[in-house]
GROMACS .gro file of C-alpha atoms in nm:
model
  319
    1UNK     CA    1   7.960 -24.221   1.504
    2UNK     CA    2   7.767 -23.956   1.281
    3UNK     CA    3   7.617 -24.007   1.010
    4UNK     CA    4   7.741 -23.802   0.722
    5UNK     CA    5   7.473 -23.813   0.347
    6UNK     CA    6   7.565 -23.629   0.037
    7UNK     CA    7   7.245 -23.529  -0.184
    8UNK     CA    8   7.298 -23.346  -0.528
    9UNK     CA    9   6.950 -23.160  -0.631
   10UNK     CA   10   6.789 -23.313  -0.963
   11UNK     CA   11   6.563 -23.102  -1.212
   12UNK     CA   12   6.222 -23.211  -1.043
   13UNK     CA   13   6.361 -23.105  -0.741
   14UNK     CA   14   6.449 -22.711  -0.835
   15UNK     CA   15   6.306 -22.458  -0.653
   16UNK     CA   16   6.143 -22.641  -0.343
   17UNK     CA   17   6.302 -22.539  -0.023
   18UNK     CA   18   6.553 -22.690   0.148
   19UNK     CA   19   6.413 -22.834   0.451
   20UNK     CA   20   6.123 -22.966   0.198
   21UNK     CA   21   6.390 -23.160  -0.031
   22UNK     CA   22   6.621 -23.279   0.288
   23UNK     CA   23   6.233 -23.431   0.424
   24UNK     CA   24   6.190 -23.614   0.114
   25UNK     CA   25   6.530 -23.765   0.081
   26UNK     CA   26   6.556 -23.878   0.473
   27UNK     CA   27   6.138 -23.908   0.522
   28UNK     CA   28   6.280 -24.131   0.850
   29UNK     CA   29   6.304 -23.789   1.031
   30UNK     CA   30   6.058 -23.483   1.055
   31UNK     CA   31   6.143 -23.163   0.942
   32UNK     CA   32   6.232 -23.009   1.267
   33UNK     CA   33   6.463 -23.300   1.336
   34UNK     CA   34   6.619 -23.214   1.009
   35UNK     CA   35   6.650 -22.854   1.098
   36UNK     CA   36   6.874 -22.945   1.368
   37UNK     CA   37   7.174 -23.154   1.131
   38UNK     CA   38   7.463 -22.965   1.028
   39UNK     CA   39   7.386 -22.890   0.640
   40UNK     CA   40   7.681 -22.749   0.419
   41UNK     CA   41   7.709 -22.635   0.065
   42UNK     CA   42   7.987 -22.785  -0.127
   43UNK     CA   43   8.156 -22.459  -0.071
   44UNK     CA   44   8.157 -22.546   0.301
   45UNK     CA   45   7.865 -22.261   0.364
   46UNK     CA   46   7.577 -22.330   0.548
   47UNK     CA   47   7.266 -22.298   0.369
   48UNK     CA   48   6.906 -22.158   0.517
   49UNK     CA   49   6.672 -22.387   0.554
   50UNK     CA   50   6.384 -22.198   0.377
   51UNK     CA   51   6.616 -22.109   0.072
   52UNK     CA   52   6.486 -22.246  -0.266
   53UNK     CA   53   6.776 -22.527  -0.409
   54UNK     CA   54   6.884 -22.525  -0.779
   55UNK     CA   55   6.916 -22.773  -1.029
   56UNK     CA   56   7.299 -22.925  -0.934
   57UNK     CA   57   7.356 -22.837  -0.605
   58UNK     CA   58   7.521 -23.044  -0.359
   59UNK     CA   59   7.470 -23.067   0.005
   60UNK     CA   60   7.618 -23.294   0.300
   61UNK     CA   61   7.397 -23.365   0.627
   62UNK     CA   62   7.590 -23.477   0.927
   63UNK     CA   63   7.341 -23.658   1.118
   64UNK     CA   64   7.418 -23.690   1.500
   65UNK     CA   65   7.467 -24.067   1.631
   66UNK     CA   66   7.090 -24.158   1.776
   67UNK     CA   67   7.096 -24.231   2.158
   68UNK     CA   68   6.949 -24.551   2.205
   69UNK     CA   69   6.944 -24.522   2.580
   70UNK     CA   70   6.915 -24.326   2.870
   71UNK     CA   71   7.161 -24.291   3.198
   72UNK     CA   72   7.225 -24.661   3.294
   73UNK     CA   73   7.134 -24.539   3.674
   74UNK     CA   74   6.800 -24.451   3.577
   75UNK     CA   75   6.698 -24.822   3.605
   76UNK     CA   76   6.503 -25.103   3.853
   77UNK     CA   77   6.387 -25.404   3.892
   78UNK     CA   78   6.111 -25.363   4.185
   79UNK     CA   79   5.848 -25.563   3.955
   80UNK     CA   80   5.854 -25.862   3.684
   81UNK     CA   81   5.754 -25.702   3.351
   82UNK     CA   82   5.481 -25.888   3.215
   83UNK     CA   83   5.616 -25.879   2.851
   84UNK     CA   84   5.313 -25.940   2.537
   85UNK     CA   85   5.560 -25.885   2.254
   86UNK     CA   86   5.916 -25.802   2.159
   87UNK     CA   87   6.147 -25.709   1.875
   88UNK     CA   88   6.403 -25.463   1.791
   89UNK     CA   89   6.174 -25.179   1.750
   90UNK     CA   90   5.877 -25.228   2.019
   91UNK     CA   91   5.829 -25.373   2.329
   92UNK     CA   92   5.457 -25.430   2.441
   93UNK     CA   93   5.373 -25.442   2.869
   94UNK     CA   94   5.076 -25.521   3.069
   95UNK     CA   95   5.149 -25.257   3.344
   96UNK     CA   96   5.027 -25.340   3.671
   97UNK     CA   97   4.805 -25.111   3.909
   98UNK     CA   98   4.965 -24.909   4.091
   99UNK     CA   99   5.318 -24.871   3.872
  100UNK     CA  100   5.404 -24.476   3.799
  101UNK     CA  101   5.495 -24.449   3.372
  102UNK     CA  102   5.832 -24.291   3.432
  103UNK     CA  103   5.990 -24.090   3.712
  104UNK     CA  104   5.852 -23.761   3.822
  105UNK     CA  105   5.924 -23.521   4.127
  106UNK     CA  106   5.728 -23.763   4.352
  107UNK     CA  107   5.791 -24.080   4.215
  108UNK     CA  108   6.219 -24.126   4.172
  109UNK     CA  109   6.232 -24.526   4.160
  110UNK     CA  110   5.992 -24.821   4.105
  111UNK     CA  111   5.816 -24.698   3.748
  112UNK     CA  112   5.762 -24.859   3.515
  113UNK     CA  113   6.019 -24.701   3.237
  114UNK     CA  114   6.290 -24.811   3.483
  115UNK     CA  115   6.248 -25.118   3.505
  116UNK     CA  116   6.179 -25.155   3.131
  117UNK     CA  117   6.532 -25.017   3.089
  118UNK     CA  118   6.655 -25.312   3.276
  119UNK     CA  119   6.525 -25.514   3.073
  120UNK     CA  120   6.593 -25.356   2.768
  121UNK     CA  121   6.724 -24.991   2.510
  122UNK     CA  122   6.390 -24.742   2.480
  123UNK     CA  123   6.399 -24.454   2.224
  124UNK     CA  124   6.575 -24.119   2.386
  125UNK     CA  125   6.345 -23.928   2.138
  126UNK     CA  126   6.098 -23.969   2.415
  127UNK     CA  127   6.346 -23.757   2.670
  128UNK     CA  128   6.572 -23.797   2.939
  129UNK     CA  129   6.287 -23.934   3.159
  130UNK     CA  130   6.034 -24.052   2.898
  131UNK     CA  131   6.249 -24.294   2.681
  132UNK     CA  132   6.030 -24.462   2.446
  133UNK     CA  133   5.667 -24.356   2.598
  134UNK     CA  134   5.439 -24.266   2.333
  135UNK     CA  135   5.089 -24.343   2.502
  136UNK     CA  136   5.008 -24.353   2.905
  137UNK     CA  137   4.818 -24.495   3.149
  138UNK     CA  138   4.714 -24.342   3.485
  139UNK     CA  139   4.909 -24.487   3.799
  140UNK     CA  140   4.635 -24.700   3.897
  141UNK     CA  141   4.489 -24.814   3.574
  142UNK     CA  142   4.698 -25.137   3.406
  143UNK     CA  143   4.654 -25.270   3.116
  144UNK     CA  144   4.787 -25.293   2.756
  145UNK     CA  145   5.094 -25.062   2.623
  146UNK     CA  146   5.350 -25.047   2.377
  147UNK     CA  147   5.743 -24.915   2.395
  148UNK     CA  148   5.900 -24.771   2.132
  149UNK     CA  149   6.298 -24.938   2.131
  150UNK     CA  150   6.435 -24.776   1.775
  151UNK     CA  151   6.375 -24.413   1.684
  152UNK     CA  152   6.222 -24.518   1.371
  153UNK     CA  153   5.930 -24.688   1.542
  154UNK     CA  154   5.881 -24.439   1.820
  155UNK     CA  155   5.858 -24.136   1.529
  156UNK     CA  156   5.602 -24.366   1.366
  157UNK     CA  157   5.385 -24.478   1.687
  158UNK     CA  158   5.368 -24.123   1.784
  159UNK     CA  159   5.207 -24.039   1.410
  160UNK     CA  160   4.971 -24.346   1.493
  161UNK     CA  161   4.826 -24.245   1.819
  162UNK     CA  162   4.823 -23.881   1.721
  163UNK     CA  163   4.579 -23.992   1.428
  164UNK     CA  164   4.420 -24.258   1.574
  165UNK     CA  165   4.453 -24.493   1.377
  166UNK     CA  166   4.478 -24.793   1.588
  167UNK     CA  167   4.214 -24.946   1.845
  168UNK     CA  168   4.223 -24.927   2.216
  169UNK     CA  169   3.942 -25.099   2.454
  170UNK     CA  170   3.942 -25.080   2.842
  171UNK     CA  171   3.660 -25.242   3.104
  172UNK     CA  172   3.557 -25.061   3.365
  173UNK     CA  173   3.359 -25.154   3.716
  174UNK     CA  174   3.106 -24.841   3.719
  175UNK     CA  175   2.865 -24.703   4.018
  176UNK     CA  176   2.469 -24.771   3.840
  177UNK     CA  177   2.298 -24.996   3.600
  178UNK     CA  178   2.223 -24.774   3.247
  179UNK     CA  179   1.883 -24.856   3.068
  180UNK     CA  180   2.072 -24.884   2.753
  181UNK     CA  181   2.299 -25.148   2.598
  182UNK     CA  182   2.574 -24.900   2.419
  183UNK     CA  183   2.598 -24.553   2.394
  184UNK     CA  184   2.833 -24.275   2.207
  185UNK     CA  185   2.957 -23.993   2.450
  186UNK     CA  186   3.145 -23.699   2.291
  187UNK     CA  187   3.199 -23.332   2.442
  188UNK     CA  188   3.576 -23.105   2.483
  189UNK     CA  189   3.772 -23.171   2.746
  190UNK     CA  190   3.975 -22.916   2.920
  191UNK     CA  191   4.185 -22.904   3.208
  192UNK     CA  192   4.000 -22.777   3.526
  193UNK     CA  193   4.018 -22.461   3.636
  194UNK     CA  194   3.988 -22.507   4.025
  195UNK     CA  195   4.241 -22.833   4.046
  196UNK     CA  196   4.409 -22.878   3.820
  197UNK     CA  197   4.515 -23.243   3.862
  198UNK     CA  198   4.141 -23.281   3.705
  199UNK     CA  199   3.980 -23.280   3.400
  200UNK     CA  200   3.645 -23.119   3.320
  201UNK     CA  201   3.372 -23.137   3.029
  202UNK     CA  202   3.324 -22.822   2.905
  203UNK     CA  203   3.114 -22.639   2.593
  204UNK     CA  204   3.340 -22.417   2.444
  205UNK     CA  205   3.724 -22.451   2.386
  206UNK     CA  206   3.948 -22.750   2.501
  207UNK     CA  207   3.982 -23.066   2.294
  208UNK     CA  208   3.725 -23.289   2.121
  209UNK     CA  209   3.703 -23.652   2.289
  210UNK     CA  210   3.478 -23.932   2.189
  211UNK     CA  211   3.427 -24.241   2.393
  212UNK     CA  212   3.186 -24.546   2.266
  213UNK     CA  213   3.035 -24.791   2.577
  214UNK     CA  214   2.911 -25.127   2.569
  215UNK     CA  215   2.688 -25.263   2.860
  216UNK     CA  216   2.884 -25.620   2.958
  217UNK     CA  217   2.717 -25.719   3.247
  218UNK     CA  218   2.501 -25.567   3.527
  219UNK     CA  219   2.412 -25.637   3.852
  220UNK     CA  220   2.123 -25.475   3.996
  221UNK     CA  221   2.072 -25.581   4.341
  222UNK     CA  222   2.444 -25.405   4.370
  223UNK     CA  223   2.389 -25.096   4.141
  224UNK     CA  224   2.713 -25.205   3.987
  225UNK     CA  225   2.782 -25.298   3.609
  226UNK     CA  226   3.106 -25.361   3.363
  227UNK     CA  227   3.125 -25.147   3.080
  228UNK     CA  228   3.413 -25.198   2.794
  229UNK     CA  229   3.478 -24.857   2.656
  230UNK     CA  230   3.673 -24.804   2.298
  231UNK     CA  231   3.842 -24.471   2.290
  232UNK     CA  232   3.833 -24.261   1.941
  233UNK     CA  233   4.062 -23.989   2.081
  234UNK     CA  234   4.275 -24.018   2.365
  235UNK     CA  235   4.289 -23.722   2.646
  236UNK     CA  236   4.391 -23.710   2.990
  237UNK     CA  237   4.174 -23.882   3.211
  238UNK     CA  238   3.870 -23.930   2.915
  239UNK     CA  239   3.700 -24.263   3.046
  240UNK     CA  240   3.682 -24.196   3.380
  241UNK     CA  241   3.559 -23.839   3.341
  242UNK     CA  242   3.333 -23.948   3.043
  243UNK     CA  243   3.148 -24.201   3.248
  244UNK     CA  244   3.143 -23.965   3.574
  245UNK     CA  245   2.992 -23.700   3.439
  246UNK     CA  246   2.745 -23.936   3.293
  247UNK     CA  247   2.617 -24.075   3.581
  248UNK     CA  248   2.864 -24.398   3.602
  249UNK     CA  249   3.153 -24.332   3.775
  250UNK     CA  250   3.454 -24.603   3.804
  251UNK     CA  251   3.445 -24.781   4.127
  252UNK     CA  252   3.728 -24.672   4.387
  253UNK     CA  253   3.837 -24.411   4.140
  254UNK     CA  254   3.959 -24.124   4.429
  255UNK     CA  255   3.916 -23.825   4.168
  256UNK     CA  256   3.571 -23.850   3.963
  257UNK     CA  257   3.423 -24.201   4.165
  258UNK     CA  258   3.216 -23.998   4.462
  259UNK     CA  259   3.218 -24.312   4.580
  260UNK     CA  260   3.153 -24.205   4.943
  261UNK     CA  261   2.790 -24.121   4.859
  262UNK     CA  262   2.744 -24.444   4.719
  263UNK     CA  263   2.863 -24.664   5.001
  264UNK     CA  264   2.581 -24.621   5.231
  265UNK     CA  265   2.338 -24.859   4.967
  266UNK     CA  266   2.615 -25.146   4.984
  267UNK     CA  267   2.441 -25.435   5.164
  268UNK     CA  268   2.662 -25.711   5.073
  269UNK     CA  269   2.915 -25.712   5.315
  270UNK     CA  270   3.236 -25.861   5.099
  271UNK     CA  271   3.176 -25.589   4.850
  272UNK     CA  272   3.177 -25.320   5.106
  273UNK     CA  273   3.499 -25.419   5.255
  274UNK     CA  274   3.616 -25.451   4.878
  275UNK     CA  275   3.534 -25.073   4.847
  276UNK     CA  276   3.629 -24.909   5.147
  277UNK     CA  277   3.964 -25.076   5.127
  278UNK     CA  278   4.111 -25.058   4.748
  279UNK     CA  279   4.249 -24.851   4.635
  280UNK     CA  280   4.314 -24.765   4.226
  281UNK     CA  281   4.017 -24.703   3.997
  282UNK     CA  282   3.849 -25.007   3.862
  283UNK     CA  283   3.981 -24.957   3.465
  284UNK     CA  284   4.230 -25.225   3.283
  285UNK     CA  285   4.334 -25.150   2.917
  286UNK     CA  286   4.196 -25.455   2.725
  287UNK     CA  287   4.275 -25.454   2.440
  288UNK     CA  288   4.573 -25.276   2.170
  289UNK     CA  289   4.562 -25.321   1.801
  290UNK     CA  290   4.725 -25.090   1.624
  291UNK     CA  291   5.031 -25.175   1.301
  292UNK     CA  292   5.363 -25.264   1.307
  293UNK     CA  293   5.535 -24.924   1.331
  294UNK     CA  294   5.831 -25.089   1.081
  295UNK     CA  295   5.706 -25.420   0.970
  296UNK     CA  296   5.333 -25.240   0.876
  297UNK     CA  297   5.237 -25.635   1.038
  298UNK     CA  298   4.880 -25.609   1.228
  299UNK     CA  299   4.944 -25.602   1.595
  300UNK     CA  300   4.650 -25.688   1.809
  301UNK     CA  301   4.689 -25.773   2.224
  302UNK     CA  302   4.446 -25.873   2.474
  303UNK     CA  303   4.487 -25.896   2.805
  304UNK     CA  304   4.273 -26.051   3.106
  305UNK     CA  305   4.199 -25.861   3.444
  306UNK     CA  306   4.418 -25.814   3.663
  307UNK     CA  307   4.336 -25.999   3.985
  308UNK     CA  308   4.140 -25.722   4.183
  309UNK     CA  309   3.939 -25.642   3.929
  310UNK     CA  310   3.903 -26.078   3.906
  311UNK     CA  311   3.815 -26.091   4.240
  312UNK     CA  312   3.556 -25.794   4.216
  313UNK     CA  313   3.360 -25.955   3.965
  314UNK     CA  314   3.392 -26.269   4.155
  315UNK     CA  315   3.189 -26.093   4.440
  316UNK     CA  316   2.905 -25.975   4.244
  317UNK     CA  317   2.857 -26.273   4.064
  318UNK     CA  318   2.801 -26.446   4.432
  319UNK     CA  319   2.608 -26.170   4.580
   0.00000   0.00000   0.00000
């Protein structure tokens, strides 16, 4: 059923436009989502949005019933969620390796939006196929993530992860051993010109992208060390193409690893067969603090490594 608000402009309010006033009375929706309500006059006229309101008028906003949902066939259950958190407005995962985010033109079934829908409602403001997704992961990195159920919280977690203001830490398995402890890596990252399923660094134009690492632990007799990397902005493929074109790529990462040069020096004989047969790059999403998109209560999730990543460490530990 729609919902149908009658406002009557005050004196402080004369003179601002429309869409302005409408924004400030219903600040739960954005002014483009406003721009699409049916707004009428008292008169039963339909106002323009960028006319300036007077002191007394009245206007009624007929605001469409939200979808909560999207087509109940667009659903599975191939894998147990591993569910952090729930309430009525979020829903917080620790996606598995190998799980697609939501259906595409080569992945129809088995991601990991559909079988969230099984489990649960996701925001339609996402879309028909991206219900509720307001952050991603790449198909073969897992790790932390939060849903947005209620429109209300996915409006707000977009604002937070478009200004960063949360925290998000990943480990990664890297190719070398640095001769520092930490390090700051910044530079624009654009899409890449010859394929364009990769990302490139580049020094003028694309986006600004800032990645801190932390040395964890190293192994030199392997040429192998874990790094935990805290993200400051968030684009497409940053970590992995940060630490590649630094000199440490992500272990059995198929797009920026150039791992095949690097197999030749691999003595130990477990960690070669490790290698040459896995497949997903060697990055987990940690850690996830960010606040309570309706509750403003401090949300903070850790999560341990999945079990390849387990049993890689386990190897150089005994090498």
């Amino acid at each position: 059923m729609n919902d149908i608000r009658e406002f009557i402009v005050s004196e402080t309010d004369e003179l601002v436009r429309l869409d302005k006033y409408l924004s400030a009375q219903m600040p739960e929706f954005s002014r483009s989502e406003i721009q699409k309500f049916n707004v009428r006059r008292a008169d039963g006229t339909t106002p323009k949005f960028s006319e300036k309101i007077r002191v007394g008028d009245i206007f009624s906003v007929e605001i469409p019933a939200p979808k909560t949902d999207v087509a109940t066939d667009n659903v599975s259950t191939d894998f147990d969620l591993d569910i952090l958190f729930e309430d009525d407005d979020i829903i917080v995962i620790n996606k598995p390796r190998g799980v697609v985010m939501y259906p595409s033109a080569g992945n129809k079934t088995g991601t990991l939006v559909q079988n969230i829908l099984a489990h649960t409602k996701l925001s339609a403001l996402g879309g028909a196929t991206r219900p509720g997704v307001v952050h991603r992961l790449d198909k073969d990195t897992s790790g932390v993530m939060v849903f947005a159920k209620s429109n209300a919280a996915f409006r707000e977690l977009v604002k937070t992860f478009s200004e960063h203001n949360l925290t998000r830490k990943y480990i990664a398995f890297v190719w070398g051993v640095p001769n520092w402890e930490s390090a700051d890596i910044t530079g624009n990252i654009a899409r890449s010109s010859r394929n364009r399923q990769k990302m490139t660094m580049v020094k003028t134009g694309g986006k600004p992208s800032h990645t801190e690492v932390a040395v964890i632990n190293a192994w030199s007799r392997a040429k192998i060390s874990e790094m935990r990397c805290t993200l400051f902005t968030g684009r497409t493929h940053q970590i992995r193409l940060h630490l590649s074109a630094h000199g440490f790529p992500v272990l059995c990462d198929p797009v920026y690893g150039r791992g095949a040069t690097r197999l030749g020096s691999v003595r130990d004989a477990d960690l070669l067969e490790f290698l040459r047969t896995h497949d997903g790059q060697m990055l987990h999403a940690e850690v996830l603090e960010f606040t309570h998109p309706t509750t403003g209560a401090p949300m903070r999730f850790k999560t341990r490594l999945p079990d390849d990543m387990m049993e890689l460490k386990y190897i150089l530990e005994n090498i």
